[in-house]
GROMACS .gro file of C-alpha atoms in nm:
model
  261
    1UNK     CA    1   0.000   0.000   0.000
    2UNK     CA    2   0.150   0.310  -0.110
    3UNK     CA    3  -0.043   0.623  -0.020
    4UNK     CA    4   0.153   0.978  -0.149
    5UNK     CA    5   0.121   1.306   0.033
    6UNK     CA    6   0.199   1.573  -0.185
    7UNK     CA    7   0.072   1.600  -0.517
    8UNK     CA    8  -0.015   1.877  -0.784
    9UNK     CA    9  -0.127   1.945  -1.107
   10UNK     CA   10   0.226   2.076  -1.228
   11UNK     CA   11   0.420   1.896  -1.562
   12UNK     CA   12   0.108   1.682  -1.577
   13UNK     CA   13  -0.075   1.724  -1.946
   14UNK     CA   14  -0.432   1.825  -1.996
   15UNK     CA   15  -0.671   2.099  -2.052
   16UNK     CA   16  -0.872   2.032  -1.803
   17UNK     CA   17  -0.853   1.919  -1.439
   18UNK     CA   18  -1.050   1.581  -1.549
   19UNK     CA   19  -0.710   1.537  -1.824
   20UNK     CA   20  -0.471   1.644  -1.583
   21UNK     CA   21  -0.586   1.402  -1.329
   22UNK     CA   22  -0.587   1.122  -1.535
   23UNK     CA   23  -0.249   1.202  -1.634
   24UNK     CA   24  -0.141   1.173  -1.273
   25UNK     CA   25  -0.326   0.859  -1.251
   26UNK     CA   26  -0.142   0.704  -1.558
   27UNK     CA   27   0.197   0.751  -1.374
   28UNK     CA   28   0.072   0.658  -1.036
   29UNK     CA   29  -0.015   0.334  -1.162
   30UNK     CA   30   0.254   0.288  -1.290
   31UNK     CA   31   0.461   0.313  -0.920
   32UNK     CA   32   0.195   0.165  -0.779
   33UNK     CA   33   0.041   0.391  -0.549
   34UNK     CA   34  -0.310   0.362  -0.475
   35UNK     CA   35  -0.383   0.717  -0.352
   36UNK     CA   36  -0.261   1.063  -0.366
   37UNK     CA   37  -0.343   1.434  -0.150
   38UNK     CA   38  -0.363   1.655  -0.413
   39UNK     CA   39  -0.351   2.052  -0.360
   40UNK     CA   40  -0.302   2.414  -0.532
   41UNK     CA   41  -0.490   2.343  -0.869
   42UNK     CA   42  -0.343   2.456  -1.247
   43UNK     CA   43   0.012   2.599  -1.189
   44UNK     CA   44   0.125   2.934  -1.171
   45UNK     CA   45   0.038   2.894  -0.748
   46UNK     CA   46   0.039   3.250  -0.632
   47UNK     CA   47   0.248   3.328  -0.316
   48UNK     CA   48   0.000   3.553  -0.158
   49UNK     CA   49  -0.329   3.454  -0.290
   50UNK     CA   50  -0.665   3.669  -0.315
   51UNK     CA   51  -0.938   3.549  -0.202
   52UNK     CA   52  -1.048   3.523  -0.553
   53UNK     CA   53  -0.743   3.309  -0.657
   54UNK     CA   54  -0.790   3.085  -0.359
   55UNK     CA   55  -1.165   2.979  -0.449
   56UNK     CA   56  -1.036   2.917  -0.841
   57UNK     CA   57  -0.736   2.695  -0.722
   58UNK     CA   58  -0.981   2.517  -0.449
   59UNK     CA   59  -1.239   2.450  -0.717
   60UNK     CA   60  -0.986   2.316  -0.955
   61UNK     CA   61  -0.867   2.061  -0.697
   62UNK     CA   62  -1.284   1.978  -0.654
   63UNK     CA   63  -1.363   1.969  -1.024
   64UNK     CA   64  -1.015   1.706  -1.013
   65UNK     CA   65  -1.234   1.523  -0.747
   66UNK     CA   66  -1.503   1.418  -0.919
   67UNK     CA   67  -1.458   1.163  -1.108
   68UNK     CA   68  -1.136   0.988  -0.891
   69UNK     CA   69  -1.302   0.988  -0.511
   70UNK     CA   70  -1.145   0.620  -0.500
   71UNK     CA   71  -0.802   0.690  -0.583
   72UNK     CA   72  -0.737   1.099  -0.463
   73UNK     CA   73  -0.871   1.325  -0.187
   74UNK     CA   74  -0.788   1.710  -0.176
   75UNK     CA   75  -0.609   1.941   0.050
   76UNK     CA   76  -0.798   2.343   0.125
   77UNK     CA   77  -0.491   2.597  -0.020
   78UNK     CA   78  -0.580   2.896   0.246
   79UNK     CA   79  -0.375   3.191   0.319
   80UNK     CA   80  -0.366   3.315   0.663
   81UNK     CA   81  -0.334   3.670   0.490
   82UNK     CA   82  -0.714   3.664   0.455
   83UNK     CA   83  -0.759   3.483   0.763
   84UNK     CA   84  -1.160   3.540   0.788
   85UNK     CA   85  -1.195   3.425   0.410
   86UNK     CA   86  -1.008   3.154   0.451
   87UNK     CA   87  -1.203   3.041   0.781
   88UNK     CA   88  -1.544   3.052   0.563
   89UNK     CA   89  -1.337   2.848   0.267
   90UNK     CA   90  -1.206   2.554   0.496
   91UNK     CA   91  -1.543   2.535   0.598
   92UNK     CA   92  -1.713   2.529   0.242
   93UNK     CA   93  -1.430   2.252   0.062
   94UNK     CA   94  -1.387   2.041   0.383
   95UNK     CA   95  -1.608   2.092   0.686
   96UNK     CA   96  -1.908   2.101   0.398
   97UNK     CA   97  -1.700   1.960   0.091
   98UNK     CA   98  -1.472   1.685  -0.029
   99UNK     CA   99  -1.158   1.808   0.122
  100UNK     CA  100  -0.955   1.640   0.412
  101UNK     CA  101  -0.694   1.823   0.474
  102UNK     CA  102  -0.513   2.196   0.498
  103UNK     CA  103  -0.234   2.339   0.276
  104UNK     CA  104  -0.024   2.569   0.375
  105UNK     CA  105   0.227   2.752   0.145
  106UNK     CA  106   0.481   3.083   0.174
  107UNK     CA  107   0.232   3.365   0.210
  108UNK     CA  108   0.273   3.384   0.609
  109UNK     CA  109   0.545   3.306   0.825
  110UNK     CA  110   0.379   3.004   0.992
  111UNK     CA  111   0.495   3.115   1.334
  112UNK     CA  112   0.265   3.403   1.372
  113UNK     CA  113  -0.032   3.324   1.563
  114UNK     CA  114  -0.249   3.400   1.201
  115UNK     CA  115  -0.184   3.093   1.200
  116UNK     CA  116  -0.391   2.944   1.508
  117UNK     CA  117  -0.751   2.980   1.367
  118UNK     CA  118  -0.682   2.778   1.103
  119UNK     CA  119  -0.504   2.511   1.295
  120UNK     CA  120  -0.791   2.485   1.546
  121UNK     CA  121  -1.061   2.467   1.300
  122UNK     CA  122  -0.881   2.210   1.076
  123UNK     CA  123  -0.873   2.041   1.426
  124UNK     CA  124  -1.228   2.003   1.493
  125UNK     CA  125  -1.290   1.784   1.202
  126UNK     CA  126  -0.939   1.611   1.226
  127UNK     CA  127  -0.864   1.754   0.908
  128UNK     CA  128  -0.516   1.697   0.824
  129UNK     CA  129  -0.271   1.968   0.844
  130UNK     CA  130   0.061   2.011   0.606
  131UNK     CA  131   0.267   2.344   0.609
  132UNK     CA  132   0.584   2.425   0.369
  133UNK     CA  133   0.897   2.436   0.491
  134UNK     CA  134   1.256   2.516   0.351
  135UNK     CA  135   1.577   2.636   0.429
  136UNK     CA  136   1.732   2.770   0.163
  137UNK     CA  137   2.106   2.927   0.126
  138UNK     CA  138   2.024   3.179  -0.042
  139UNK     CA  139   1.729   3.312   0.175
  140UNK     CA  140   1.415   3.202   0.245
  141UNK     CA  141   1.104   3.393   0.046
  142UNK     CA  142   0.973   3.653   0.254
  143UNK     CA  143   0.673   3.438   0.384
  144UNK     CA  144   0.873   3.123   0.410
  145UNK     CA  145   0.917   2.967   0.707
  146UNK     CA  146   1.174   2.727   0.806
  147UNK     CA  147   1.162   2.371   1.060
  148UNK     CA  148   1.233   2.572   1.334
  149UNK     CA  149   0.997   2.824   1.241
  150UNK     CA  150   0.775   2.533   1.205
  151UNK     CA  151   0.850   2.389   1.593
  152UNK     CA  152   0.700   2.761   1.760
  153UNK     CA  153   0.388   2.641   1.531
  154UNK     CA  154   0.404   2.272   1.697
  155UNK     CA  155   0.481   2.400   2.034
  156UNK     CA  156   0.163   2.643   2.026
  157UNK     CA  157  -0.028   2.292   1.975
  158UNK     CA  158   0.081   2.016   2.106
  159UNK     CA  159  -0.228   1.788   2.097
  160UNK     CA  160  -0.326   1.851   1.712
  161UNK     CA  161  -0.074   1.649   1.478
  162UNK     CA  162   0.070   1.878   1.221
  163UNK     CA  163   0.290   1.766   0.914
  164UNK     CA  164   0.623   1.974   0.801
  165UNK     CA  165   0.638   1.933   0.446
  166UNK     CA  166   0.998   1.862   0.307
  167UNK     CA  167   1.133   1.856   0.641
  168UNK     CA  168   1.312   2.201   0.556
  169UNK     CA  169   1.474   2.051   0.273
  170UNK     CA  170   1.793   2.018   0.432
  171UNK     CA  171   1.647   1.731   0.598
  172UNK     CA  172   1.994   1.733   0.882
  173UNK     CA  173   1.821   2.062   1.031
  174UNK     CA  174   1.482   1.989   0.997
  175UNK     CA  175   1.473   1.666   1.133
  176UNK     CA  176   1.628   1.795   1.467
  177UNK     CA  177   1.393   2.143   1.465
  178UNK     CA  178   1.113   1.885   1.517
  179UNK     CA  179   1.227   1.599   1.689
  180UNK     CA  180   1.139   1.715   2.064
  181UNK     CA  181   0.793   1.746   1.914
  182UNK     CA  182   0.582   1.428   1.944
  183UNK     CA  183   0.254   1.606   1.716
  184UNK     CA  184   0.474   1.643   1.396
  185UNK     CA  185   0.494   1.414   1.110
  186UNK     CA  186   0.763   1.503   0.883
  187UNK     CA  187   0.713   1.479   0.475
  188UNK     CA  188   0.983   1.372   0.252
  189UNK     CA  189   0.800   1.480  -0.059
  190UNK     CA  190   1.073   1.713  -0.318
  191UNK     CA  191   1.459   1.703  -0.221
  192UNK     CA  192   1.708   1.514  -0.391
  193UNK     CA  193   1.681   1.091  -0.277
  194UNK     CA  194   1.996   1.174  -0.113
  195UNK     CA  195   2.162   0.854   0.123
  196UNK     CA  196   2.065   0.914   0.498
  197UNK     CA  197   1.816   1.095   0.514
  198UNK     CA  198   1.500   0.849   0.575
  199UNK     CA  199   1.775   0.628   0.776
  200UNK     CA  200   1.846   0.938   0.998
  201UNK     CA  201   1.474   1.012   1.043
  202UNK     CA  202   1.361   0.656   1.162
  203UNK     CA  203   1.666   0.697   1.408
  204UNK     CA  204   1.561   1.059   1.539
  205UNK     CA  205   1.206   1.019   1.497
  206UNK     CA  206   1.100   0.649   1.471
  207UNK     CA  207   0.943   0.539   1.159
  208UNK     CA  208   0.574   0.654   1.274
  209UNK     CA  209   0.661   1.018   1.209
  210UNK     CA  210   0.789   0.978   0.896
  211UNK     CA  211   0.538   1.029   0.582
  212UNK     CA  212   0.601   0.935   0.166
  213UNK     CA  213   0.539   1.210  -0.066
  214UNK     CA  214   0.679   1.281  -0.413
  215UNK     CA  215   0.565   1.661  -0.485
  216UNK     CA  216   0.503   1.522  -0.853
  217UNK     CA  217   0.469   1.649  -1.106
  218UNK     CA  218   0.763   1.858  -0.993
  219UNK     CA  219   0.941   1.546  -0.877
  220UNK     CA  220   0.907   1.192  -1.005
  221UNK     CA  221   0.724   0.928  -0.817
  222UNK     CA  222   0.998   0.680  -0.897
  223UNK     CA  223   1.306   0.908  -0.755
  224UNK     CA  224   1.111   0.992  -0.403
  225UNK     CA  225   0.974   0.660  -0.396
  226UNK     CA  226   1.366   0.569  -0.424
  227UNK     CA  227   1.415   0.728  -0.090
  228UNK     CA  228   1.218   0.514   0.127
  229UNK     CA  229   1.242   0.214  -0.090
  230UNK     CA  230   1.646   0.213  -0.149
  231UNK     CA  231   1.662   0.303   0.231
  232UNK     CA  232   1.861   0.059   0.519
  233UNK     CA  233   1.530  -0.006   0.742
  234UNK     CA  234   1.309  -0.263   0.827
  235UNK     CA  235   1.014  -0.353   0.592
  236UNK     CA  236   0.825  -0.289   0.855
  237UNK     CA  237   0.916   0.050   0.862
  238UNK     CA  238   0.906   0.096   0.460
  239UNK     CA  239   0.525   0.010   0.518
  240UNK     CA  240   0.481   0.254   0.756
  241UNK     CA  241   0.648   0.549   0.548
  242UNK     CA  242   0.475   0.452   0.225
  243UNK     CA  243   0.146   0.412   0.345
  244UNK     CA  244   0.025   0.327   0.673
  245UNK     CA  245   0.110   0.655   0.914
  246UNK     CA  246  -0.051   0.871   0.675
  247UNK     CA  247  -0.372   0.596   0.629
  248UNK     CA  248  -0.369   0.655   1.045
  249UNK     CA  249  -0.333   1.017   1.014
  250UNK     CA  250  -0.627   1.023   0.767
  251UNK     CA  251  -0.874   0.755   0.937
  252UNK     CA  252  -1.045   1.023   1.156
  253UNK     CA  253  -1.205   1.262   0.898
  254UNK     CA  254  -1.227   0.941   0.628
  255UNK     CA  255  -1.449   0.801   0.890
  256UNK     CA  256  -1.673   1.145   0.978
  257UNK     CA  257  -1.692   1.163   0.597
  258UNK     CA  258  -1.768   0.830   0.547
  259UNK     CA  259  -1.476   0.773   0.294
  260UNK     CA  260  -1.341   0.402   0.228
  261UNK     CA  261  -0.979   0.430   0.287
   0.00000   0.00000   0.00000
């Protein structure tokens, strides 16, 4: 059972959202996974979104929906920048829609307490929650946050499980930002399948932290899949990564929706 976390319409062909999502289908099966989060609708993603841009990305990701219930479910793209708008659209595409999840990008640092609203009312319907993080040489964007910036985030809520996407990219840092903090999953969705780095996070971690994504189309299935797959650990904790811990994650609001997982 393979089940990816991070998904999007990007490098995938199509006119539509129907042909784009059938592309992504195509190569899943080919990899064998068996379901994918999908978020942010037809590329270019705006950094700062209106709240004009966020219902036409949201209702991309829905029109995706549609037709592939059994082998997708969507993540909310919000924007703590229009924190009252965003409010009414987590309720409208997952309290009263499809959704199951909460993704957050670079338009907020994600340890201001803009944040909190959104965490708590993702909460109450044990919607799952994923938030962007880098580090990057050069500089972060302006709205970027980092693992450590993640960790205030964590700290502020320690009873809601939270997910740090990319573990900062440079996994080495973001991997110890978050390891004193038993609520956060760590994705390993979009760096390089460099050696060490899933064998360092079922060491710091344990493997029930640790979560597959690709980030395709950006990335290949096959070369993230490589990561966990190529890895020194026990099948037993492959399973986990591919599939099962986000499965767990997922089982609350599958159930209140009355998905099949």
């Amino acid at each position: 059972m393979i089940w990816d976390l991070h998904v999007h319409f990007s490098n995938f062909e199509g006119r539509t959202p129907h042909e784009k999502m059938a592309n992504a289908v195509k190569f899943a099966d080919r990899m064998a996974i068996e379901r994918f989060m999908l978020y942010l609708g037809f590329p270019p993603h705006p950094e700062d979104p209106t709240p004009e841009e966020l219902t036409k990305i949201n209702n991309q990701v829905l029109e995706a929906l549609q037709h592939w219930h059994h082998r997708a479910f969507g993540f909310v793209y919000l924007n703590p920048n229009h924190l009252e708008f965003s409010l009414k659209e987590f309720d409208r595409c997952v309290r009263d829609g499809p959704m199951v999840g909460v993704k957050l990008w670079i338009a907020r640092k994600c340890n201001t307490p803009e944040l909190d609203p959104i965490v708590e009312r993702a909460a109450s319907v044990n919607a799952v929650i994923f938030q962007h993080t880098w580090v990057k040489v050069t500089g972060n964007r302006p709205g970027e946050c980092t693992p450590s910036e993640f960790a205030e985030l964590a700290a502020r809520h320690p009873d809601i499980p939270i997910i740090c996407g990319h573990t900062g990219g440079d996994w080495e840092h973001g991997i110890r930002a978050v390891r004193a903090h038993k609520n956060v999953s760590i994705g390993i969705a979009g760096s390089d399948p460099t050696n060490g780095f899933v064998e360092t996070a079922v060491r710091e971690l344990g493997p029930q932290r640790i979560i597959y994504g690709s980030d395709a189309g950006g990335r290949s299935f096959a070369s993230q899949l490589a990561k966990v797959q190529g890895a020194n650990i026990s099948d037993e904790a492959k399973k986990l990564i591919l599939g099962e811990n986000l499965k767990r994650m997922l089982a609350p609001i599958l159930k209140r929706k009355g998905f099949e997982a």
